[in-house]
Short mmCIF file of C-alpha atoms and ligand atoms in Angstrom, two decimals:
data_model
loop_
_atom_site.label_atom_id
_atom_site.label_comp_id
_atom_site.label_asym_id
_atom_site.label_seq_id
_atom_site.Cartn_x
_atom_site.Cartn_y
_atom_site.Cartn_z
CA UNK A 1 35.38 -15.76 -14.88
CA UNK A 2 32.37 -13.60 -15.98
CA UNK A 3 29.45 -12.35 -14.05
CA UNK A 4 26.52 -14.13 -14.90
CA UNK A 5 23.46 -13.41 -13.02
CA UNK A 6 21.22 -16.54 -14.50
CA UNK A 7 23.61 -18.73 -13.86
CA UNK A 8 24.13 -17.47 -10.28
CA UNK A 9 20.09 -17.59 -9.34
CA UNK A 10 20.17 -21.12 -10.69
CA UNK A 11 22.72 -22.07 -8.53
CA UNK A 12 21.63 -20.59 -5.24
CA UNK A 13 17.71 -20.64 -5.80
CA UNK A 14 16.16 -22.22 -2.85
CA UNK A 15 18.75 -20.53 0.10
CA UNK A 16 16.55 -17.79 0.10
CA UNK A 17 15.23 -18.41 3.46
CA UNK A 18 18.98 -19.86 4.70
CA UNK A 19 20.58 -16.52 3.74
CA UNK A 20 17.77 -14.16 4.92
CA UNK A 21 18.12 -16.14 8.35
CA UNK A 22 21.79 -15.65 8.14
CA UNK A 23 22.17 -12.46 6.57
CA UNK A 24 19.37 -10.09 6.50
CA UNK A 25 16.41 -10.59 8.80
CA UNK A 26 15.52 -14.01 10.83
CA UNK A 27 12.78 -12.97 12.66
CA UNK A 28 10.89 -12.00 9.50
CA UNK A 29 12.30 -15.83 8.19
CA UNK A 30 11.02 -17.16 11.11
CA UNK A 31 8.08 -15.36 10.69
CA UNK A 32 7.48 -16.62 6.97
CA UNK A 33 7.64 -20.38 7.87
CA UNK A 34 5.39 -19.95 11.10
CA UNK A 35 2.63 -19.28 8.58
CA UNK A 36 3.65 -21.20 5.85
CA UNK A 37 4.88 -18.47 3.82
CA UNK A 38 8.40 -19.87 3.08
CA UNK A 39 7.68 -20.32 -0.57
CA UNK A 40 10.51 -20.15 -2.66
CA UNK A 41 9.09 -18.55 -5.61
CA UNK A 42 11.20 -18.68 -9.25
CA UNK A 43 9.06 -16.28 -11.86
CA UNK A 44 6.66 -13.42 -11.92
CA UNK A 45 4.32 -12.64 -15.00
CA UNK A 46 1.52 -10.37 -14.54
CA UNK A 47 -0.61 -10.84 -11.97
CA UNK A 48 0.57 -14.17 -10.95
CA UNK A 49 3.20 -15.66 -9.34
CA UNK A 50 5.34 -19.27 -9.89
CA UNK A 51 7.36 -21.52 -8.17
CA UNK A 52 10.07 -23.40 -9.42
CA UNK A 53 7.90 -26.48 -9.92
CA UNK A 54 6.23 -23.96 -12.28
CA UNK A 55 2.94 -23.88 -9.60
CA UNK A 56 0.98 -20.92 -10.50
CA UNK A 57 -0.05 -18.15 -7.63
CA UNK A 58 -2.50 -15.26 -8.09
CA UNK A 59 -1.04 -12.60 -6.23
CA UNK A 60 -3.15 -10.73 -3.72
CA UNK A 61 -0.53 -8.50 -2.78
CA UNK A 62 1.11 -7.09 -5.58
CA UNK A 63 4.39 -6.19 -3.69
CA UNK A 64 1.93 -3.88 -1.31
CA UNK A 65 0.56 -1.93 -3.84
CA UNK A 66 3.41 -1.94 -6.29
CA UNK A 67 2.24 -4.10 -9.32
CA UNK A 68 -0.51 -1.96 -10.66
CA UNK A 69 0.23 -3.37 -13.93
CA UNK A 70 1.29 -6.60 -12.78
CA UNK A 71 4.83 -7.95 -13.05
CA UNK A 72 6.89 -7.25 -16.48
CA UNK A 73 4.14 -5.15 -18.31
CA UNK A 74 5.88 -5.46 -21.82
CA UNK A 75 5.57 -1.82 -22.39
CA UNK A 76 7.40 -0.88 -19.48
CA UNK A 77 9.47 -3.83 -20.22
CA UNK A 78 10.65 -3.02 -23.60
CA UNK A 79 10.89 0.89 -22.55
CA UNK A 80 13.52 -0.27 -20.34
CA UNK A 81 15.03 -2.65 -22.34
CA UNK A 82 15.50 0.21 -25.11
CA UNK A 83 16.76 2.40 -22.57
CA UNK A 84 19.81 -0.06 -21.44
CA UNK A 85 20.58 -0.18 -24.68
CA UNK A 86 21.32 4.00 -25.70
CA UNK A 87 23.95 4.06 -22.85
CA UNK A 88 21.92 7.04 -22.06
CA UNK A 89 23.64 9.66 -19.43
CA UNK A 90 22.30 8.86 -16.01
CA UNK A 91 22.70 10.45 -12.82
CA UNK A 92 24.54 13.45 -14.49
CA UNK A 93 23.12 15.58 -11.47
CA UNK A 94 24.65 18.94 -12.74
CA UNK A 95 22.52 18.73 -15.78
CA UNK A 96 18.74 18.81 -16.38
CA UNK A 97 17.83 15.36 -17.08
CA UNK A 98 15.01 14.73 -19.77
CA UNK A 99 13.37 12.18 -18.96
CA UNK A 100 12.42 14.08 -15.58
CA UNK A 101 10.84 17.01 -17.14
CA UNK A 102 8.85 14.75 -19.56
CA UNK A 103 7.57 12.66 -16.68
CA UNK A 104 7.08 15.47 -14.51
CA UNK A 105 5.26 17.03 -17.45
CA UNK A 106 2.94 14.03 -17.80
CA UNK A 107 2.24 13.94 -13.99
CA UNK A 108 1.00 17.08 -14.05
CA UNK A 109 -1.74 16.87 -17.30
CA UNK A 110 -3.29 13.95 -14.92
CA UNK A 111 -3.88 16.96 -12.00
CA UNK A 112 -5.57 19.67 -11.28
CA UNK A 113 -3.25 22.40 -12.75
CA UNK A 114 -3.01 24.25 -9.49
CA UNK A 115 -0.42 21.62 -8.63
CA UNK A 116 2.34 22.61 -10.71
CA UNK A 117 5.91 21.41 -9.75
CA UNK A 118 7.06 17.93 -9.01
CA UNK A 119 10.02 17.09 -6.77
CA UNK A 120 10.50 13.44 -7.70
CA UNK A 121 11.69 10.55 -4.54
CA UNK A 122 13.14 7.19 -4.47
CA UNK A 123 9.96 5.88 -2.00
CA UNK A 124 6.42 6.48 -0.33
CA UNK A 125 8.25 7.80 2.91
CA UNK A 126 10.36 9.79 1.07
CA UNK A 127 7.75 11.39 -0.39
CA UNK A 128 6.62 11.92 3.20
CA UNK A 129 9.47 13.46 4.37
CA UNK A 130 9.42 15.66 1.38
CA UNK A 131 6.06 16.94 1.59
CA UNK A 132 6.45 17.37 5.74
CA UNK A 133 9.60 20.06 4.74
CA UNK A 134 7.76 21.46 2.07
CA UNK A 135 4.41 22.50 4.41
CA UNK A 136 6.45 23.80 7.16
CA UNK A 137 9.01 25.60 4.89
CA UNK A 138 5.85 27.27 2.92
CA UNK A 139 3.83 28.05 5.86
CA UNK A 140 6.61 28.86 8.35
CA UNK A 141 4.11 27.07 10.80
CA UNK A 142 5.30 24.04 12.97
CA UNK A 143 2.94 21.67 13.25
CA UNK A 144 1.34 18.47 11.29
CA UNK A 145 -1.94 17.19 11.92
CA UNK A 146 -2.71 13.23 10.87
CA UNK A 147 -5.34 10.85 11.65
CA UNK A 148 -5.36 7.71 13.87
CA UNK A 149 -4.26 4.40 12.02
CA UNK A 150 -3.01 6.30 9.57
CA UNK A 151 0.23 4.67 7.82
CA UNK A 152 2.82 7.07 6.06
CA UNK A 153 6.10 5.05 6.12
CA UNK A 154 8.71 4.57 8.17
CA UNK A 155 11.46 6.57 8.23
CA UNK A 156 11.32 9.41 11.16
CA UNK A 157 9.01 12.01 10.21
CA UNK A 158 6.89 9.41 8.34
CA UNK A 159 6.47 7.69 11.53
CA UNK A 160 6.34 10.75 13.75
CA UNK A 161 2.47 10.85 11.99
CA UNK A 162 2.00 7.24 11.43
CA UNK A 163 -0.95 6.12 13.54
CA UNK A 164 -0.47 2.31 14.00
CA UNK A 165 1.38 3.08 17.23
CA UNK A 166 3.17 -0.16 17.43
CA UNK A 167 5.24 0.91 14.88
CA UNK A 168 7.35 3.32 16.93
CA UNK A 169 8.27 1.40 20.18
CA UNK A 170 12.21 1.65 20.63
CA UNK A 171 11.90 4.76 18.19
CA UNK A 172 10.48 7.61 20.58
CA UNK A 173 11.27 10.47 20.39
CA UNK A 174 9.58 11.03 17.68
CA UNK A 175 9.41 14.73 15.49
CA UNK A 176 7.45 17.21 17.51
CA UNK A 177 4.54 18.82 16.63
CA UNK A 178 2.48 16.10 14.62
CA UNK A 179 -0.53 15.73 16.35
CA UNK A 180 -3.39 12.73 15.72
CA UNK A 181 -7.19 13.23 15.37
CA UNK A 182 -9.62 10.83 14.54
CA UNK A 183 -9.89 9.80 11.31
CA UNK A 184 -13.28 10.90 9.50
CA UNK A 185 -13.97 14.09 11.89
CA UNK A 186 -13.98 17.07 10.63
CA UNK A 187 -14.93 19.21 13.77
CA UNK A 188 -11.67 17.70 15.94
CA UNK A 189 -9.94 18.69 12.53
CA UNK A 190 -11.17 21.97 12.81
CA UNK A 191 -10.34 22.42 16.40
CA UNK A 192 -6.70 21.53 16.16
CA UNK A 193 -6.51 23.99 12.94
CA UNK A 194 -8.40 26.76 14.49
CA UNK A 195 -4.97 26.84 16.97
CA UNK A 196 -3.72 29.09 14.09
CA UNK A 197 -0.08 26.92 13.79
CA UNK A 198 -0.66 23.68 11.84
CA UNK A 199 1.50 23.08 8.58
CA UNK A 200 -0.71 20.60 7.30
CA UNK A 201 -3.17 18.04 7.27
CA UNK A 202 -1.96 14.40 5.52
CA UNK A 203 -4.26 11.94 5.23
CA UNK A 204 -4.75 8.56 2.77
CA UNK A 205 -8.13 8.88 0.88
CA UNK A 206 -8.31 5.13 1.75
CA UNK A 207 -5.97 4.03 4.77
CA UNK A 208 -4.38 1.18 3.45
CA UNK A 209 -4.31 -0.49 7.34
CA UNK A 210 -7.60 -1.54 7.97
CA UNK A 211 -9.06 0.00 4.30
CA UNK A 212 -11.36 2.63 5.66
CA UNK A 213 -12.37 4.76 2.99
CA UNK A 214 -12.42 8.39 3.41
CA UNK A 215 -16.39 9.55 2.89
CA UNK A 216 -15.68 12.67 -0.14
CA UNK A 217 -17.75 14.95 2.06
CA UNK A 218 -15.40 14.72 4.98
CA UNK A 219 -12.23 15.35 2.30
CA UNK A 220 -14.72 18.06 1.37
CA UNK A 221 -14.73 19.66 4.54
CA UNK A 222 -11.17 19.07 5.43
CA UNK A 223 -9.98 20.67 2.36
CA UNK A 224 -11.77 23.51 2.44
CA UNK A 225 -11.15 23.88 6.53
CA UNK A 226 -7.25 23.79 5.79
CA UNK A 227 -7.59 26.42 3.36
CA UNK A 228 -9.85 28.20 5.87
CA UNK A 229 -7.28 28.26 8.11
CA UNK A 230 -4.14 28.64 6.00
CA UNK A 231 -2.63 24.71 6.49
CA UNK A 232 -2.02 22.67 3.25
CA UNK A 233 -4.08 19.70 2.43
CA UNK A 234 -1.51 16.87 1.72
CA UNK A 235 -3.06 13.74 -0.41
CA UNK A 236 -0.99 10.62 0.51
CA UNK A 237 -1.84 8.37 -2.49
CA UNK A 238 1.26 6.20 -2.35
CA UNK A 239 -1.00 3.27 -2.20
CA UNK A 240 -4.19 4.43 -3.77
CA UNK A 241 -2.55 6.60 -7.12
CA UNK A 242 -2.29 5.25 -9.92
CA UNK A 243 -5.81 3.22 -10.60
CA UNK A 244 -5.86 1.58 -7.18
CA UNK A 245 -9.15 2.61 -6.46
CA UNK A 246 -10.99 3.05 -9.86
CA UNK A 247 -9.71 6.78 -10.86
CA UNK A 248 -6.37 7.65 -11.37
CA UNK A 249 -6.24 9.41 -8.09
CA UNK A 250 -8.73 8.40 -4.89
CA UNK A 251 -9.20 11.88 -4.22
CA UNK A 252 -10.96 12.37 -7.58
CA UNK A 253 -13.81 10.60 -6.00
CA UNK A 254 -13.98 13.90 -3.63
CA UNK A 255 -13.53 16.11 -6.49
CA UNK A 256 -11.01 18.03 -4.10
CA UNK A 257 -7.87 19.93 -4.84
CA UNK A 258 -4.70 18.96 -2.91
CA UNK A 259 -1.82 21.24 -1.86
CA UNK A 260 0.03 18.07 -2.52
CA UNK A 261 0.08 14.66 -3.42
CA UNK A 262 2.67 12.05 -2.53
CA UNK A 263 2.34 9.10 -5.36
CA UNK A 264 5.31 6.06 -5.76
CA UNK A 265 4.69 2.39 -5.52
CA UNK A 266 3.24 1.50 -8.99
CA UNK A 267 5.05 4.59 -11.05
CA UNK A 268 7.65 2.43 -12.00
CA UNK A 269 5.71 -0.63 -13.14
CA UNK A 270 7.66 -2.41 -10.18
CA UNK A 271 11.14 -2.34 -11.60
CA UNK A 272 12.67 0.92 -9.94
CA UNK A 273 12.09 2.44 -6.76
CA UNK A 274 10.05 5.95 -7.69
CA UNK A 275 8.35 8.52 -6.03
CA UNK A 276 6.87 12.13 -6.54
CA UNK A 277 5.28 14.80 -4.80
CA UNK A 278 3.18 17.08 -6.78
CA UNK A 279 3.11 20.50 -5.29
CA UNK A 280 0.65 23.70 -5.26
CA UNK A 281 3.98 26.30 -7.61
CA UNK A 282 3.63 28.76 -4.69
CA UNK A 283 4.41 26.09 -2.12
CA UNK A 284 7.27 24.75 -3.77
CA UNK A 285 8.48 28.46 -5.01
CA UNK A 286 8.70 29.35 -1.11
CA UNK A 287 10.86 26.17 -0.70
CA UNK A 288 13.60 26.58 -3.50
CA UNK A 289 13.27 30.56 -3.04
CA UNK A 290 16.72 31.61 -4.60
CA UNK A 291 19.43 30.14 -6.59
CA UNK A 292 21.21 29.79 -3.13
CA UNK A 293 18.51 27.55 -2.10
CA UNK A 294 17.67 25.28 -5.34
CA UNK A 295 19.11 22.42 -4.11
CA UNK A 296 18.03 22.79 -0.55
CA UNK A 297 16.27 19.66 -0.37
CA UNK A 298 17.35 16.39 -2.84
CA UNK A 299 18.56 13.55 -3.06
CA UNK A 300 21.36 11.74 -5.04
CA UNK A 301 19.12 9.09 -6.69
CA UNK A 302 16.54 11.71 -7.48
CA UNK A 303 15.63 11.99 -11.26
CA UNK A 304 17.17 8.53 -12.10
CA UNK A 305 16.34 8.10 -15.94
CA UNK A 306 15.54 3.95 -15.56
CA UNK A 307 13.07 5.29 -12.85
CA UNK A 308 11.71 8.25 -15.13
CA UNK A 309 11.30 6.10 -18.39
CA UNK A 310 9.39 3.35 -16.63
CA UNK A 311 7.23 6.07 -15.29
CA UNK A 312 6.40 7.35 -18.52
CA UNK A 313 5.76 3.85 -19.81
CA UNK A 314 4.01 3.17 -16.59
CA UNK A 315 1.80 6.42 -17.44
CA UNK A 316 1.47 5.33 -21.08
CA UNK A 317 0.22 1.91 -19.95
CA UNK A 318 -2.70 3.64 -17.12
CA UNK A 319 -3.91 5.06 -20.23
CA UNK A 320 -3.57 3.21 -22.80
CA UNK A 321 -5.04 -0.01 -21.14
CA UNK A 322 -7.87 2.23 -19.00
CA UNK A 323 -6.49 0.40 -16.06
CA UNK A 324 -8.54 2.37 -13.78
CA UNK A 325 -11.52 2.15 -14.78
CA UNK A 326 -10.44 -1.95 -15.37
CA UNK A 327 -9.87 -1.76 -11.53
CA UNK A 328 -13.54 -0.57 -11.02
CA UNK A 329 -15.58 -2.95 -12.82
CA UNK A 330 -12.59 -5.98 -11.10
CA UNK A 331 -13.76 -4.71 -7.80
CA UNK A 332 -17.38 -3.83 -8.40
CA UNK A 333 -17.01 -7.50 -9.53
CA UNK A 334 -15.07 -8.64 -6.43
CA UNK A 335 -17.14 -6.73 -3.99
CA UNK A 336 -20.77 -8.25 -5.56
CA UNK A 337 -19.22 -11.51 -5.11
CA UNK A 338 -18.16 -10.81 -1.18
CA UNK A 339 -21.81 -9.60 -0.75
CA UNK A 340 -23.34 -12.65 -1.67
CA UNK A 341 -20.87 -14.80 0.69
CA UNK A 342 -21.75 -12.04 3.51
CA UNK A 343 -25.04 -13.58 3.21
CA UNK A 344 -24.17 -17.14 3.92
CA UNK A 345 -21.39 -16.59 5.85
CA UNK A 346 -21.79 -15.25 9.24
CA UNK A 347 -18.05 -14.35 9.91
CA UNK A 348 -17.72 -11.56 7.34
CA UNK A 349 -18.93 -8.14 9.17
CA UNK A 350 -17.99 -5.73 6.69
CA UNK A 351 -16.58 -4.93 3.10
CA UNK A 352 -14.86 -1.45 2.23
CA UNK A 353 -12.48 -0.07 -0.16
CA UNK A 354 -12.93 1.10 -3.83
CA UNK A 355 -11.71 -0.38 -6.64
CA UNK A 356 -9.28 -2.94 -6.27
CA UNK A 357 -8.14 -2.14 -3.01
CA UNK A 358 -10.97 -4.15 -0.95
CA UNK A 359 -11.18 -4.87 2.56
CA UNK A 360 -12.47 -8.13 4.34
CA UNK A 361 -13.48 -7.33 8.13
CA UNK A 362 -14.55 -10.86 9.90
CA UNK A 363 -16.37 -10.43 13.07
CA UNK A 364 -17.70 -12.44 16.08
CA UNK A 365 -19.85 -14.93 14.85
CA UNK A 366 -23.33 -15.51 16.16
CA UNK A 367 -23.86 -18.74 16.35
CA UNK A 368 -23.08 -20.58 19.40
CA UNK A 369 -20.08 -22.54 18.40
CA UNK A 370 -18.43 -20.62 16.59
CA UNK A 371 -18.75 -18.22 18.95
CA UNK A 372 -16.67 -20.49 21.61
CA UNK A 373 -13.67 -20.43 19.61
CA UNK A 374 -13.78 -16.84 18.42
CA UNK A 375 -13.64 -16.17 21.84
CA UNK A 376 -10.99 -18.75 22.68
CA UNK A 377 -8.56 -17.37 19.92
CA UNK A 378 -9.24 -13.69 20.62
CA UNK A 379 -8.41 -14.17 24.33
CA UNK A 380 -4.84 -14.49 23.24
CA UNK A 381 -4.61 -12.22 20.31
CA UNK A 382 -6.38 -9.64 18.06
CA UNK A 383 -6.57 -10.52 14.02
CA UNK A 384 -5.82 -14.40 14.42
CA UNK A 385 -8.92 -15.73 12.74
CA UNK A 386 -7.95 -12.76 9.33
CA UNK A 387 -4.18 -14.90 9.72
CA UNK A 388 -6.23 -17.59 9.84
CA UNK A 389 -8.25 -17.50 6.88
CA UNK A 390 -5.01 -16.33 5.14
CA UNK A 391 -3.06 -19.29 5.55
CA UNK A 392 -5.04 -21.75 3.72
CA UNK A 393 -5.84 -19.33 1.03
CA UNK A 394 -2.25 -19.82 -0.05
CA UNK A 395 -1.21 -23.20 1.35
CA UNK A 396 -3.82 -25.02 0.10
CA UNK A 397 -5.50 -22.61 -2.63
CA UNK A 398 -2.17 -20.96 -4.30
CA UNK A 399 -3.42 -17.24 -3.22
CA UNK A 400 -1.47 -14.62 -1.92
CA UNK A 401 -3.36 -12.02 0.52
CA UNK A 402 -2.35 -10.34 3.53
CA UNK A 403 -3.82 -8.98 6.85
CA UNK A 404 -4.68 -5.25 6.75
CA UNK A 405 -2.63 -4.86 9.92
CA UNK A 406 -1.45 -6.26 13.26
CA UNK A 407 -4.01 -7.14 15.15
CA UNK A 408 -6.74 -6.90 13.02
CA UNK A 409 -9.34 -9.31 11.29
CA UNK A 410 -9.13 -7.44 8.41
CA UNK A 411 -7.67 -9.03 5.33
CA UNK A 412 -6.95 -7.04 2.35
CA UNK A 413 -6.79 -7.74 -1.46
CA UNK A 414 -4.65 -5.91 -3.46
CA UNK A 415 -4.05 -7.58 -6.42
CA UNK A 416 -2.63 -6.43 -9.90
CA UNK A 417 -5.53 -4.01 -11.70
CA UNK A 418 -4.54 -6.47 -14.84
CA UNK A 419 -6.08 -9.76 -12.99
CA UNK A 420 -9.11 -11.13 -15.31
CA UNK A 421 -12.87 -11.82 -14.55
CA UNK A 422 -11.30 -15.64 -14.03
CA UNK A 423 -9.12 -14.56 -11.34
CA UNK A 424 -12.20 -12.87 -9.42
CA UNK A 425 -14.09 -15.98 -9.54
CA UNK A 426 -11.22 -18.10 -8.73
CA UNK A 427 -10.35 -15.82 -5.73
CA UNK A 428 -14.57 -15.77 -4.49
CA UNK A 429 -14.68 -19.76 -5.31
CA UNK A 430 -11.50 -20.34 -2.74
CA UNK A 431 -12.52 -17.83 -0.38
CA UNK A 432 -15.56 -19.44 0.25
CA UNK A 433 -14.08 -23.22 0.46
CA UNK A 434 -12.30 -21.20 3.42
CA UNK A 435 -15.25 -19.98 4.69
CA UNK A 436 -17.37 -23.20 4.89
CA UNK A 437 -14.15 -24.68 6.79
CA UNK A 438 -14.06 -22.18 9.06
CA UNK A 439 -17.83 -22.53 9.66
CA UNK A 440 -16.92 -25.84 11.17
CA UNK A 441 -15.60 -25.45 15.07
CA UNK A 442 -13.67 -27.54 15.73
CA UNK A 443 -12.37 -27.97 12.35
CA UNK A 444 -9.46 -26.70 9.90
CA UNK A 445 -9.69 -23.42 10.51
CA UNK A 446 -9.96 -23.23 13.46
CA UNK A 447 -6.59 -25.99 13.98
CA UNK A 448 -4.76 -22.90 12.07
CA UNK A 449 -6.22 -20.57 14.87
CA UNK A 450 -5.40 -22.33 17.40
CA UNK A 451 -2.02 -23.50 16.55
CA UNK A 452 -0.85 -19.30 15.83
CA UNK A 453 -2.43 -18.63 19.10
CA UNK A 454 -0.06 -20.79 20.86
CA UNK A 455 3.07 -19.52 19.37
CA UNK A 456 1.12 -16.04 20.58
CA UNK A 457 1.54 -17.33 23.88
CA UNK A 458 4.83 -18.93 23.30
CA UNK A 459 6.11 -15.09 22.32
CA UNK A 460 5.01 -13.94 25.01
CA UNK A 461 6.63 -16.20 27.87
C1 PLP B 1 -0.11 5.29 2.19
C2 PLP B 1 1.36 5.05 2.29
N1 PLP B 1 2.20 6.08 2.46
C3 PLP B 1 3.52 5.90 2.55
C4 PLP B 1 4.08 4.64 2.49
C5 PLP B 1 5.56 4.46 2.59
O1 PLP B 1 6.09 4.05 1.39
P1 PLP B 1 7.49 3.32 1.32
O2 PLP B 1 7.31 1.96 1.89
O3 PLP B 1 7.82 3.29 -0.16
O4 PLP B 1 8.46 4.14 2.08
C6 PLP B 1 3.24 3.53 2.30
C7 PLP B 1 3.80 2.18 2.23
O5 PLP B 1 3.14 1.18 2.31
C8 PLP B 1 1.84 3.74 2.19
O6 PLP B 1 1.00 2.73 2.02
#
């Protein structure tokens, strides 16, 4: 019998759950009906999503940060396509592969031509690890300095300067010498550098848990301190590259140079796991230093042509399309919209990001009432009311978003830099039917709250 892939989803579509329960993860299952996220969903097409009744969802998550160009951009699409069908050589290894010097070569027109080799990975936290080897092979120094709540992946060094703590309980130890400092201060910066051994400094121009922005004066200051004191300034833009923000790069905005930058996520158009890490040529000449050592650090799937061509189309399409500066007038858009529902709606305390990478931070609510069960839920757990507020938006409104974090009432959009004007006011309009539940204690909202709180407790027992 032959293989037939269509035939096979059509069979078996709606065991997702079943077989991740069985098979894969079923605390993350159990996780995804808890909330009411147990959709079984059948078709993705740019910046939406659709079930196998054919229900339409705007996606507010994009695959966290993945779907810059939404799902199955036909460029990248039909670059691919085209590609399957040359039977091109692959994976050759002892060759130099084309398609990686092209993309390479387009990677670096987009930069400031001080950074002038690119290793390329298969993920963000590859890209990590890569640029954590890289600063301490160039600088023969041993430590890493990263700020608090930072997120850099998971894999061990990327979590040895990951900030959300929680993430490494069971993991310990961790790499040594990567020290925290509080994010947005350049004088503890300075102090740690001023002890003469630090590698480098990483930091996300916009850290994705929470979305703080990085003010430009204080990537300003921390460039020009790590050059002061000889440690390399490393740019993690896995989440923010590629448009994200409203410029190609975040750390345009700053108008700094990087030692490095770590991109992935949306190079590939979402089809192939990608990554690169765009290095200063002396850094990465004191890393592959002799023919002895030019393969010192790679990786098998490295250079994989289906991930290089949809990087070039992916590159084509930024371009092309002006995607960025599409993702600038969305979220100028977005965020004029959240301002005028700050003003009616006591609950929202803050909006950050840039771009289309926006932040939502709810607060404690003045009002007497709503105060009472702000205080009820909070007693049992950080960032319930932001789970809160995400449920409904996509069991009852078809939306996608996500919280910014664990414990925090943060939510976060991150949608597609391809959604339309529509999509903004659809989003604002069902945001704020949220919003006028919520303002209702008890009510909806509130039953949501109340209900994740007790399987808080329940954990906990
Ligand atoms: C800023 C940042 N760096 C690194 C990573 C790790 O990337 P990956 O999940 O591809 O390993 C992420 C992932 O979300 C990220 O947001």
């Amino acid at each position: 019998m032959s293989f037939n892939i269509r035939a096979l989803i059509k069979a078996r579509l709606g065991e997702n759950l079943a077989l991740h329960e069985a098979h894969i993860n079923p605390a993350f299952a159990k996780v995804l009906r808890t909330i009411g996220f147990d959709k079984v969903y059948a078709r993705g097409a740019g910046p939406y999503l659709y079930d196998r009744e054919g229900n339409r969802y705007l996606d507010f998550l994009a695959g966290y940060g993945v779907f810059n160009l939404g799902r199955h951009h036909p460029t990248v699409r039909q670059a691919l396509l085209d590609f399957l069908s040359e039977e091109a050589p692959t994976l050759v290894k002892m060759d130099a592969p084309l398609l990686a010097g092209l993309l390479a070569e387009e990677l670096k027109k987009r930069l400031p031509p001080s950074l002038d080799k690119v290793y390329f990975t298969n993920s963000g936290a590859e890209g990590i690890e890569t640029a954590l080897k890289f600063a301490r092979c160039a600088t023969r120094r041993p430590r890493i300095l990263y700020c608090d709540h930072s997120f850099h992946g998971l894999s061990y060094g990327a979590l040895s300067i990951t900030g959300e703590s929680w993430f490494r309980e069971g993991f310990e130890p961790l790499l040594p010498g990567c020290t925290p400092i509080p994010f947005n201060d350049a004088s503890a910066l300075e102090k740690e550098l001023a002890k003469n051994d630090v590698a480098g400094f990483i930091i996300e121009p916009i850290q994705g848990k929470g979305v703080h922005v990085a003010p430009d004066e204080y990537l300003r200051s921390a460039a020009e301190l790590c050059r002061k004191h000889g440690a390399l300034f490393i740019v993690d833009e896995v989440q923010t590259g590629l448009g994200r923000s409203g410029k190609l790069f975040a750390f345009q905005y700053s108008g700094v140079e990087p030692d490095m930058v770590v991109i992935s996520k949306a190079l590939s158009g979402g089809y192939v796991p990608v990554g690169a890490v765009i290095t200063r040529g002396d850094v990465h000449e004191k890393v592959f230093s002799s023919m002895d050592r030019c393969v010192v650090h790679s990786s098998t799937f490295s250079q994989g042509a289906m991930a290089m061509a949809a990087g070039l189309a992916t590159l084509h399409v930024l371009d092309a399309e002006n995607i960025p500066e599409r993702a600038r007038r969305l979220g100028d858009l977005m965020i004029a919209g959240l301002l005028d529902l700050q003003k009616r709606y006591e609950q929202i305390q803050e909006l950050r990001g840039r771009g289309l990478m926006i932040g939502i931070e709810f607060g404690r609510p003045k009002s007497l009432t709503l105060k009472i069960g702000w205080d009820l839920i909070h007693k049992v757990s950080d960032g319930l009311f932001g789970q809160a507020i995400v449920i409904p938006l996509l069991s009852e409104h078809r939306i996608l978003t996500q919280v910014a974090g664990k414990g925090k009432d943060v939510i976060k959009l991150l949608p597609a830099l391809v959604i339309s004007e529509a999509d903004v006011s659809y989003f604002l309009e069902c945001f704020e039917t949220v919003l006028k539940k919520s303002h209702s204690f008890p009510g909806p909202i509130w039953e949501v709250a109340t209900r994740l709180a007790k399987f808080a407790l329940k954990r906990r027992e």
